Short mmCIF file of C-alpha atoms and ligand atoms in Angstrom, two decimals:
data_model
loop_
_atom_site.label_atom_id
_atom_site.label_comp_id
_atom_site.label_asym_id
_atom_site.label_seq_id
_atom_site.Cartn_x
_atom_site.Cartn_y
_atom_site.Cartn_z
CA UNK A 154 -23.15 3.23 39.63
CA UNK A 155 -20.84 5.59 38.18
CA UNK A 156 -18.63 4.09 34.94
CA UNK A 157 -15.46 2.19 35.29
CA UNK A 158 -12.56 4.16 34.19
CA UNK A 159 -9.44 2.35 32.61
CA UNK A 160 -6.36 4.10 34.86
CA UNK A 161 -2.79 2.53 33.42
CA UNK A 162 -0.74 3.83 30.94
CA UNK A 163 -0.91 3.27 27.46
CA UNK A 164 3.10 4.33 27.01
CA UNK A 165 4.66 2.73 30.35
CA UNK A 166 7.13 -0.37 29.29
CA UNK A 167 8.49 -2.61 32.20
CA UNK A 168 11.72 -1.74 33.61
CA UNK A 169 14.64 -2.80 32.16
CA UNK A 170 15.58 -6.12 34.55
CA UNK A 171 18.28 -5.75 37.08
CA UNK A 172 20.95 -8.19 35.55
CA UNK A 173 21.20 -5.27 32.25
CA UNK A 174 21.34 -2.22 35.13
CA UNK A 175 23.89 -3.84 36.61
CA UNK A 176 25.70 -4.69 33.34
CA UNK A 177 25.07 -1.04 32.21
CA UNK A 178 26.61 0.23 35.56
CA UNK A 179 29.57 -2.17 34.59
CA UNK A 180 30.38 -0.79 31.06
CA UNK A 181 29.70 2.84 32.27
CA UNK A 182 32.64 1.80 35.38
CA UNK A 183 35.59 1.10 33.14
CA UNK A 184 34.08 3.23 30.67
CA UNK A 185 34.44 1.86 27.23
CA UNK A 186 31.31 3.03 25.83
CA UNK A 187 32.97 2.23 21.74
CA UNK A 188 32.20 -0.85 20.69
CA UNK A 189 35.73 -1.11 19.79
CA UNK A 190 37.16 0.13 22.79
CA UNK A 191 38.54 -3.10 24.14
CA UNK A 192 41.01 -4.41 26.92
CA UNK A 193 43.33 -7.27 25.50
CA UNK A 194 40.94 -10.23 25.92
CA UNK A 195 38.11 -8.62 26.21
CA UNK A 196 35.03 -9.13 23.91
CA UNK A 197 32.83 -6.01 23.75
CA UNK A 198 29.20 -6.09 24.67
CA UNK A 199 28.11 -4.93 21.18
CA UNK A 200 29.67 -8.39 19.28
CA UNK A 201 28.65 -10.78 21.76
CA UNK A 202 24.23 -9.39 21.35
CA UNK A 203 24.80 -9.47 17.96
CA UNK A 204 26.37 -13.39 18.31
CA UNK A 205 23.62 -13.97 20.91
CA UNK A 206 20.67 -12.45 18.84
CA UNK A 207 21.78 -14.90 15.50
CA UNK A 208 22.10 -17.78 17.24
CA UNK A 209 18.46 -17.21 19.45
CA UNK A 210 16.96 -15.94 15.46
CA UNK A 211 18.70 -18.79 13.75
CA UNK A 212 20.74 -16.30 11.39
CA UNK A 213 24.03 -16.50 10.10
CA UNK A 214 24.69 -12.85 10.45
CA UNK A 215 23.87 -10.06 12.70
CA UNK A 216 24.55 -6.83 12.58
CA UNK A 217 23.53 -4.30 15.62
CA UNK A 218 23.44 -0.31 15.39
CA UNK A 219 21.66 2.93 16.27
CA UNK A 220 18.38 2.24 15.77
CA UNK A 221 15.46 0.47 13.33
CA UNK A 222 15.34 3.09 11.18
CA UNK A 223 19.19 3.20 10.24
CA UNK A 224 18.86 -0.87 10.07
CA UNK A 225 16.06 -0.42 6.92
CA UNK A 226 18.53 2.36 5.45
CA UNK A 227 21.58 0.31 6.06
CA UNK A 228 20.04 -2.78 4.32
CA UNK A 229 18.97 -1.20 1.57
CA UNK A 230 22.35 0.26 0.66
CA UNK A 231 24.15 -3.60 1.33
CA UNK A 232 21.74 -4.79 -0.89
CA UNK A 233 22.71 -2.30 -3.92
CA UNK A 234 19.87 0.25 -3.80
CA UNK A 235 21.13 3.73 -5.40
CA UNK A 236 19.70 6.99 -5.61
CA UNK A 237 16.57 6.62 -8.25
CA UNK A 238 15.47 3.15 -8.09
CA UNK A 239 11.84 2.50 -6.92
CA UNK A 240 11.39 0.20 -3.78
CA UNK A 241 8.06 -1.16 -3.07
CA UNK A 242 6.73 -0.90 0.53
CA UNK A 243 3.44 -1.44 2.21
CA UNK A 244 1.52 2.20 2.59
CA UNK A 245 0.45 1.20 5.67
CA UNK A 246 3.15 1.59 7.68
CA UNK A 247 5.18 3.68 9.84
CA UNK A 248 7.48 6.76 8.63
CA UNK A 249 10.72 5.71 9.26
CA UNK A 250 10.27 3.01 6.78
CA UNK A 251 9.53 5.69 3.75
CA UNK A 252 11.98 7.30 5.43
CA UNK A 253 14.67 4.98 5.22
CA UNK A 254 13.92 4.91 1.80
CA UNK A 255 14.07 8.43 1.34
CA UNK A 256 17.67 8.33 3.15
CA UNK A 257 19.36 6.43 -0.13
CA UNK A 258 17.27 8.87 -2.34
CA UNK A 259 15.23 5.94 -3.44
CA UNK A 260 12.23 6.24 -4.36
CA UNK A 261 9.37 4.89 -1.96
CA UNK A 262 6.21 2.98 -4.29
CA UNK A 263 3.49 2.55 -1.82
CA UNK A 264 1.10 -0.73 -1.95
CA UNK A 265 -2.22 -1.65 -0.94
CA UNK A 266 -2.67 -3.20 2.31
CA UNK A 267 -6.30 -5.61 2.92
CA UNK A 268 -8.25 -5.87 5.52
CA UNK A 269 -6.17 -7.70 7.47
CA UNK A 270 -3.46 -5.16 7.41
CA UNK A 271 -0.88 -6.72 4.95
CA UNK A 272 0.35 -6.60 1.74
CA UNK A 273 -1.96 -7.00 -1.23
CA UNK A 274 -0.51 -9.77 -3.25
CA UNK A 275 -2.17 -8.30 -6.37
CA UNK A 276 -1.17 -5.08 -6.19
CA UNK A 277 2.52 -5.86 -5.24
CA UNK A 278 2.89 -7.82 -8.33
CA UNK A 279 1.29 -5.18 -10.34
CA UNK A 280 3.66 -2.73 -9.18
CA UNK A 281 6.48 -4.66 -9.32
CA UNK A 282 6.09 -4.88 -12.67
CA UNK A 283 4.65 -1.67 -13.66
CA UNK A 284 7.87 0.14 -11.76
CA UNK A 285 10.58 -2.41 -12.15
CA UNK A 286 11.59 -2.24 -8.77
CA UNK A 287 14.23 -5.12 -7.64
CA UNK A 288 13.59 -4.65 -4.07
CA UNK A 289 10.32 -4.96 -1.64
CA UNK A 290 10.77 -3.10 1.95
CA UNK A 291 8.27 -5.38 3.82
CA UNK A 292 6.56 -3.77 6.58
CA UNK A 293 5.06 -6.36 9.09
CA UNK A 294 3.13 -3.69 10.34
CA UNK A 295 1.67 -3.63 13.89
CA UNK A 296 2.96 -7.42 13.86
CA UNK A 297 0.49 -9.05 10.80
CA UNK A 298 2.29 -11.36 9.16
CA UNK A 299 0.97 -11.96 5.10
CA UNK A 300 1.49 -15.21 4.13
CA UNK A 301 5.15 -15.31 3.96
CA UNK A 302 5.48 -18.80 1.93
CA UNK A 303 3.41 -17.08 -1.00
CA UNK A 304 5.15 -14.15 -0.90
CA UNK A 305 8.51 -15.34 -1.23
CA UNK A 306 7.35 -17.72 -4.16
CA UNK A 307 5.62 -14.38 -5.89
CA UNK A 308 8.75 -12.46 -4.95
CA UNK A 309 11.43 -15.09 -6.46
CA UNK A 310 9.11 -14.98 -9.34
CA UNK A 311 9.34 -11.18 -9.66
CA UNK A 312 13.18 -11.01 -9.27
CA UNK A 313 12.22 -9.17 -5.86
CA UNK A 314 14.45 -9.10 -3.27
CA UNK A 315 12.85 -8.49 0.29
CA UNK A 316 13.97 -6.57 3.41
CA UNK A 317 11.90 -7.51 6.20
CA UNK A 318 10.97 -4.74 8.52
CA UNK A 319 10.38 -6.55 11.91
CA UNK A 320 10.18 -4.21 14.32
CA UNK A 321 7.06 -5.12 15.80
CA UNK A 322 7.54 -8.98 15.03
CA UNK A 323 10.46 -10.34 17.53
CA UNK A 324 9.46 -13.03 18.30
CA UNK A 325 6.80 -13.89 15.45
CA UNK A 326 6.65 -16.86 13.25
CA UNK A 327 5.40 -17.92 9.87
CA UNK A 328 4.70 -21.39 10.23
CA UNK A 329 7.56 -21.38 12.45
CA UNK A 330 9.95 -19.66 10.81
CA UNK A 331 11.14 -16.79 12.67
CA UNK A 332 10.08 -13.53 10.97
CA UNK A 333 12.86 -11.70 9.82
CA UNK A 334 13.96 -14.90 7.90
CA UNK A 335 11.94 -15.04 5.00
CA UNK A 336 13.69 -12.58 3.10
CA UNK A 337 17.85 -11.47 2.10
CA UNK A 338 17.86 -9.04 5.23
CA UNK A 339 15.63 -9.06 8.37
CA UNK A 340 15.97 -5.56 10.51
CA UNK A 341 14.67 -5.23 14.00
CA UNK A 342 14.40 -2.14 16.88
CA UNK A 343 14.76 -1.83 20.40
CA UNK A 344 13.48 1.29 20.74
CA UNK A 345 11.49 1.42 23.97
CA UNK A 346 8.07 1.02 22.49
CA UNK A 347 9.41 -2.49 20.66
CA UNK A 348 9.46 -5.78 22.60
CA UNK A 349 13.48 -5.32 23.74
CA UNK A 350 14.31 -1.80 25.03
CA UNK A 351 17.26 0.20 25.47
CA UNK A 352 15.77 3.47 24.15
CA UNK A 353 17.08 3.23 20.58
CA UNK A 354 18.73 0.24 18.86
CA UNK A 355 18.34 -1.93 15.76
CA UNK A 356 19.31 -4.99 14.60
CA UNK A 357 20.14 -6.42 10.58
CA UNK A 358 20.14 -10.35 10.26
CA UNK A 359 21.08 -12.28 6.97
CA UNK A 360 22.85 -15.20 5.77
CA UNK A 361 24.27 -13.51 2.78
CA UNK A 362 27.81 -12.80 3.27
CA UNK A 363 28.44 -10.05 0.60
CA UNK A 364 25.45 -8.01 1.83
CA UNK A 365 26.09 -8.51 5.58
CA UNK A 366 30.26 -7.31 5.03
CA UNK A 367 28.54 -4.01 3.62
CA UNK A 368 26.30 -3.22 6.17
CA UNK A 369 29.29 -4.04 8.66
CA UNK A 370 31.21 -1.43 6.93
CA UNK A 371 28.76 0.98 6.38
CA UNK A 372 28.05 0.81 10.25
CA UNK A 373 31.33 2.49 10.29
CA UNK A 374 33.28 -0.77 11.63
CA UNK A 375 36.59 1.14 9.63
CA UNK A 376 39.10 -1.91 9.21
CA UNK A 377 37.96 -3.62 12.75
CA UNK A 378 35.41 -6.11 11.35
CA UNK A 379 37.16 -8.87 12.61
CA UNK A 380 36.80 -8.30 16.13
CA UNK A 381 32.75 -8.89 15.10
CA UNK A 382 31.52 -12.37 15.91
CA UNK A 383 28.52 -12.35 14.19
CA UNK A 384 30.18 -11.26 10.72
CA UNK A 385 31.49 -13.01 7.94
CA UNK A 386 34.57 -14.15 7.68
CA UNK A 387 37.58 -11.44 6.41
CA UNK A 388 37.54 -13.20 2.69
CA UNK A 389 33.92 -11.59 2.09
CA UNK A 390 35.66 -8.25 2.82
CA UNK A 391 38.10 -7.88 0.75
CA UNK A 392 36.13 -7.03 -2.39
CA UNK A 393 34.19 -4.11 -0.78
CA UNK A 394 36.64 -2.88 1.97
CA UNK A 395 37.76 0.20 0.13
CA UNK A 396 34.41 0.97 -1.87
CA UNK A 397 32.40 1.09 0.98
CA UNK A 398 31.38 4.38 2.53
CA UNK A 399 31.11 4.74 6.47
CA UNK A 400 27.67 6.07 6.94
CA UNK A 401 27.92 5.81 11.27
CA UNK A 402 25.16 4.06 12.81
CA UNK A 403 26.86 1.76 15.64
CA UNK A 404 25.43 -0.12 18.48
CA UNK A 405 27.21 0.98 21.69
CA UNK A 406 28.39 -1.09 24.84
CA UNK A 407 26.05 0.32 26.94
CA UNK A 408 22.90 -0.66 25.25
CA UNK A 409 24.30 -3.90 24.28
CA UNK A 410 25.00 -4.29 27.99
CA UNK A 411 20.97 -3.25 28.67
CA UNK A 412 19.74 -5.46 25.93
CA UNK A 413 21.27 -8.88 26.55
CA UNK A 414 19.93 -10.20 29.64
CA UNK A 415 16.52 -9.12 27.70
CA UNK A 416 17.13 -11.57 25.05
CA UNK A 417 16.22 -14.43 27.36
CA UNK A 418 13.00 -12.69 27.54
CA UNK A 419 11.89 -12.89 24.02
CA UNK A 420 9.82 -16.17 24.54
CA UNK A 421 8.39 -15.07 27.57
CA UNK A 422 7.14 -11.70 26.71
CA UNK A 423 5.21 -13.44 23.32
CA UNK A 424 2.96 -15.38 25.51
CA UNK A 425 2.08 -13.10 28.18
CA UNK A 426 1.46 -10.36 24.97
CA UNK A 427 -0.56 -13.28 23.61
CA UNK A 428 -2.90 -13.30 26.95
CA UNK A 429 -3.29 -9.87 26.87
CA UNK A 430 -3.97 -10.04 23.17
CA UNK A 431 -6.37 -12.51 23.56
CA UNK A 432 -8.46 -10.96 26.34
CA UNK A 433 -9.14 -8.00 24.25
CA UNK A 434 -10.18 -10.11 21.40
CA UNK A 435 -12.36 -12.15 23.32
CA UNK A 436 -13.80 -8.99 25.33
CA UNK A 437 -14.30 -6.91 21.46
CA UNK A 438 -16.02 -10.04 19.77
CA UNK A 439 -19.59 -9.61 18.25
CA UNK A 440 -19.74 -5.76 18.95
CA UNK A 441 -22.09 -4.56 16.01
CA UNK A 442 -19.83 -2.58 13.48
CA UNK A 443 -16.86 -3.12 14.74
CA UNK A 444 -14.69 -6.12 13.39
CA UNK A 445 -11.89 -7.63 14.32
CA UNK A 446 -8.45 -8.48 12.54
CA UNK A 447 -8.56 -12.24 12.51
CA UNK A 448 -4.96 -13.74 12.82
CA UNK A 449 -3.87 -16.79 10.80
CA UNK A 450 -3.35 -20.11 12.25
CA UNK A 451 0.12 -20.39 10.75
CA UNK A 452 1.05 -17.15 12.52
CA UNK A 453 2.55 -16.76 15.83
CA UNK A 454 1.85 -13.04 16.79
CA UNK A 455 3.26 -10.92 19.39
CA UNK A 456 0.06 -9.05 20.81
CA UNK A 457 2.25 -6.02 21.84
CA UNK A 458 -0.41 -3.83 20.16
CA UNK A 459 -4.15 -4.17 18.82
CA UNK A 460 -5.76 -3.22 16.10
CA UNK A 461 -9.94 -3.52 14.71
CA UNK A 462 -11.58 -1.67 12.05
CA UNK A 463 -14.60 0.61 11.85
CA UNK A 464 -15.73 0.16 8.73
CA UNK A 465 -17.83 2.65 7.18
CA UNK A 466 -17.98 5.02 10.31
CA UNK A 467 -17.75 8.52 9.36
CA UNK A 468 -15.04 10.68 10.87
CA UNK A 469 -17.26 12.32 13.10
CA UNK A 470 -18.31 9.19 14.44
CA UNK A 471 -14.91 8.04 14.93
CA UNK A 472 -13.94 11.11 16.79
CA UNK A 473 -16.33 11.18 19.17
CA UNK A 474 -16.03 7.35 19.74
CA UNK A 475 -12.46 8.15 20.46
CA UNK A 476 -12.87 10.95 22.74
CA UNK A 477 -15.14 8.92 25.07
CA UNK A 478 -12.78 6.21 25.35
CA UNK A 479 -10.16 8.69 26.20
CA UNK A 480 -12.32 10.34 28.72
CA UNK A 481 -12.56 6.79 30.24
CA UNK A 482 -8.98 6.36 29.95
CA UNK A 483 -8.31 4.42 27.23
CA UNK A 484 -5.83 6.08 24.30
CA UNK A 485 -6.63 4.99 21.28
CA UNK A 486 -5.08 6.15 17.42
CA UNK A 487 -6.93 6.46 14.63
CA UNK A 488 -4.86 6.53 11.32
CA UNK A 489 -7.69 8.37 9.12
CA UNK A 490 -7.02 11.75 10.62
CA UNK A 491 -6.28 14.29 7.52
CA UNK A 492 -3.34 15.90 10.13
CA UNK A 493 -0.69 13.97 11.59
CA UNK A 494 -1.25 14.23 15.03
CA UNK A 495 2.15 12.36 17.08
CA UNK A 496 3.12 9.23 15.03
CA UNK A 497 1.73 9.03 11.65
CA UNK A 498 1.22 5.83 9.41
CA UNK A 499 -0.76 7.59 6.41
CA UNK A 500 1.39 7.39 3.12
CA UNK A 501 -0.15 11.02 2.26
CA UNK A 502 1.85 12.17 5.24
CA UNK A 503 5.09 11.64 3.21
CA UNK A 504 5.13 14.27 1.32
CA UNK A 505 8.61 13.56 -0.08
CA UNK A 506 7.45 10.82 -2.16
CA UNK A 507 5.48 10.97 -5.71
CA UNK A 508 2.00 11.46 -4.89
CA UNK A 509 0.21 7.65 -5.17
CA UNK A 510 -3.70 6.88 -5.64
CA UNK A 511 -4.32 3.80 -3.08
CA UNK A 512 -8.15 4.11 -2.82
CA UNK A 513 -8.48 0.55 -1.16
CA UNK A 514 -5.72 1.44 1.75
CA UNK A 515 -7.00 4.70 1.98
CA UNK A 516 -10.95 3.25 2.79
CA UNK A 517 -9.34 0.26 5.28
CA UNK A 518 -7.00 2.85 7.40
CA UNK A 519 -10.38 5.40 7.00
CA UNK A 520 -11.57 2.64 9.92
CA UNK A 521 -8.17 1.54 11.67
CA UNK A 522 -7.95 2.13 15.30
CA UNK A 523 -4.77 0.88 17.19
CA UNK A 524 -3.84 0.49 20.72
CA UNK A 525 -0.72 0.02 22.40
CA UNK A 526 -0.59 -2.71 24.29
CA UNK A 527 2.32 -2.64 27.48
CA UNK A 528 3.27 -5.83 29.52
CA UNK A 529 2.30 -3.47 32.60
CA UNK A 530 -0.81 -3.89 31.98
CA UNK A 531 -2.27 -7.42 33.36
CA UNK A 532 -4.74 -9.64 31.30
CA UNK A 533 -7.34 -8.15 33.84
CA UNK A 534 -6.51 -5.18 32.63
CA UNK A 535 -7.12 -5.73 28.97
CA UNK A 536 -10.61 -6.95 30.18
CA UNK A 537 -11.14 -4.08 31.40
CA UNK A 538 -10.43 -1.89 28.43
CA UNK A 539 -11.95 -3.94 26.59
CA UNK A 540 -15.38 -3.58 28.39
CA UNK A 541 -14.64 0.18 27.97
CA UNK A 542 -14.30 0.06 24.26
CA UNK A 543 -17.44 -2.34 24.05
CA UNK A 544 -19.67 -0.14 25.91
CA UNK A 545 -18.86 3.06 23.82
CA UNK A 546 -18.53 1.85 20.53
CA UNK A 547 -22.09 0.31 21.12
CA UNK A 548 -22.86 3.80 22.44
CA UNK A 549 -21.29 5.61 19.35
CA UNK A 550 -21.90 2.75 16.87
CA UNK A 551 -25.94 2.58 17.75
CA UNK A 552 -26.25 6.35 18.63
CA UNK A 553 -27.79 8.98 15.91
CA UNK A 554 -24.57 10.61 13.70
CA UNK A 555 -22.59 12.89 16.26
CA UNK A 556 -21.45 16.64 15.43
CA UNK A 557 -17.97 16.88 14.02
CA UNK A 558 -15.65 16.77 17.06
CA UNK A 559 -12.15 17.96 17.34
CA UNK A 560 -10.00 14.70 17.74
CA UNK A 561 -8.41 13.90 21.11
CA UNK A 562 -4.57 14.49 20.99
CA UNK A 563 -2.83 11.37 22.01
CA UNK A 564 1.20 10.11 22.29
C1 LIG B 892 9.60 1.70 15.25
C2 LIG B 892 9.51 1.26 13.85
C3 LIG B 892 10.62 1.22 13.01
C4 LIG B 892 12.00 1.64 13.42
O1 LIG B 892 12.02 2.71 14.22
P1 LIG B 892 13.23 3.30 15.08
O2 LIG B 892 12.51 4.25 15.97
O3 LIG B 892 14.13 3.95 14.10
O4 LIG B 892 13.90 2.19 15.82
C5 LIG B 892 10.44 0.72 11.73
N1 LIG B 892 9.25 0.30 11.30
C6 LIG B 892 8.16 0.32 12.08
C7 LIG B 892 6.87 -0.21 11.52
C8 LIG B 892 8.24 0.81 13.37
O5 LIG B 892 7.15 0.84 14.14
#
């Protein structure tokens, strides 16, 4: 019997549903693309997501514009980061979070992630107070959620304020708080590998009024806040009105237009990612070196990608477990390469920040292989490649050590 070979696509999302085409084909009709570019009576597409997305998040505030990465750099300016100050972040991550950190010519300080692929607790702290940063950039990286009640207590502690990076937690919960409102600012993206698309997009939530009339104006809103629903009132604008600088990062009607009816959607999308999740899990569980993330009771995950560890496998191993999967049509990253191949999430990467020792994340991403995980692919599916991955890294795992193999290039 010749071998089963996975044929979907790890990079095809669903389509966007027919009730945003046809509100896209509206707004591109009469034209006005501007979020302020309004009829007399009219409420733009733009103001009503963002008064749709706080009330479905439970947020006071929200804020949408160009895309996740401008929402990290945008909240770190409304919170009062200036050129200089350190900002702790996880150093397993992805680059536009450095990045955005970069952007306000901050200064990125990288911490350990454990096993499970979040923060180290002990590590932050030590940091926090070794650097005297004010402000942590939390990455809920590939959706793991740390255990958000301790953080915030260790946080307050610390005097550290946190940004929540969610974009691959819409629709995640702590304990059943929505993630994104733990901290002062919660930023989101609907770029098309998130769980909303409209190719780029990002979203800031808060409650605080101060910091949410900065980011307003430094989405370049000029003096038209008050045609935002979503904002705070005119009063918590006066201060900052003329201080402000308009750094342009707007949401546009047309996306708005494309990402509304998906809104609805949220809910629905968690649980069939949570199938999918779970019939990987259940189809990777007891394979002999390979272990799996374990996710916390209090968390509600969305399964829209995978990750397990290969701990202790040499590179060469890796590669050449890798490059049989592929062959069998299964992509999957590994995060250990020494060269950024496509996306990277390796804090060496960055070379624009101070070179940082992290010899605990560097030995847990050494054995870190991810997998995107689409809605079109069915649960049956995920059985599937999950037999795939089983068979090989049994294959691999048992074999005798392979010859160093070039790795296979992936998206
Ligand atoms: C995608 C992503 C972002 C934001 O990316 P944009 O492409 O700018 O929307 C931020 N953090 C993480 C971890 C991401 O994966």
């Amino acid at each position: 019997m010749s071998e089963e070979r996975f044929e979907g696509s790890f990079t095809q999302q669903e389509p966007i549903p027919e009730a945003g085409i046809e509100a896209a084909i509206a707004v591109l009709r009469h034209g006005r693309l501007h979020r302020y570019n309004t009829v007399a009576g009219e409420i733009a597409e733009a103001a009503l997501l963002e008064e749709e997305f706080a009330s479905l998040i439970g947020a006071k505030y929200c804020l949408a514009v160009a895309s996740g990465g401008y929402a990290l750099g945008c909240a770190l300016r409304a919170v009062g980061v200036v050129a200089g100050d350190a900002v702790l972040t996880n150093a397993f991550t992805l680059a536009p979070v450095p990045g955005a950190i970069a952007s306000v010519g901050a200064r990125p300080v990288f911490v350990e992630v454990t096993e499970a692929l979040v923060l180290d607790f002990a590590d932050l702290e030590a940091k926090a107070r070794a650097t005297g940063a004010r402000v942590l950039m939390l990455s809920h990286m590939r959706g793991h959620l740390c255990d958000m009640e301790a953080l915030v207590a260790l946080c307050a502690r610390l005097g550290v304020q946190i940004i929540e990076d969610c974009a691959h937690t819409m629709g995640a919960a702590w304990n059943g708080v929505p993630s994104g409102r733990h901290g002062v600012v919660g930023c989101y993206s609907m770029q098309t590998y998130k769980h909303i698309n409209s190719g780029e997009g990002g979203f800031l939530i808060s409650d605080d009024a101060g910091v949410m009339a900065r980011a307003v104006l430094l989405s370049g809103s000029y003096m038209l806040y008050a045609r935002h629903r979503a904002a705070p009132p005119p009063e918590a604008f006066e201060d900052v009105r003329m201080v402000t600088p308009n750094v342009s990062g707007r949401m546009d009607n047309l996306r708005a237009a494309i990402l509304r009816p998906q809104l609805a959607l949220i809910p629905d999308r968690v649980v069939r990612w949570g199938a999918r999740y779970r019939a990987l899990e259940a189809g990777l569980r007891g394979v002999p070196g390979l272990t799996l993330v374990e996710r916390p009771e209090a968390e509600t995950y969305v399964g829209s990608s995978f990750q397990f560890l290969l701990p202790d496998w040499s590179a060469a191993r890796i590669g050449a477990f890798l490059g049989r999967a592929l062959a069998r049509g299964v992509e999957l990253k590994w995060f250990g390469a020494a060269d950024p191949v496509a996306f990277t999430s390796r804090y060496q990467h960055w070379g624009y920040a101070a070179p940082q020792s992290l010899p605990q994340t560097d030995r847990i991403l050494a054995g870190v292989v991810d997998m995107r995980v689409p809605l079109t692919f069915s649960v049956e599916d995920c059985a599937q490649v999950a037999r795939i991955i089983r068979a090989e890294a049994l294959i691999v795992g048992q074999g005798p050590e392979p010859e160093a193999v070039a790795l296979p290039v992936i998206q």
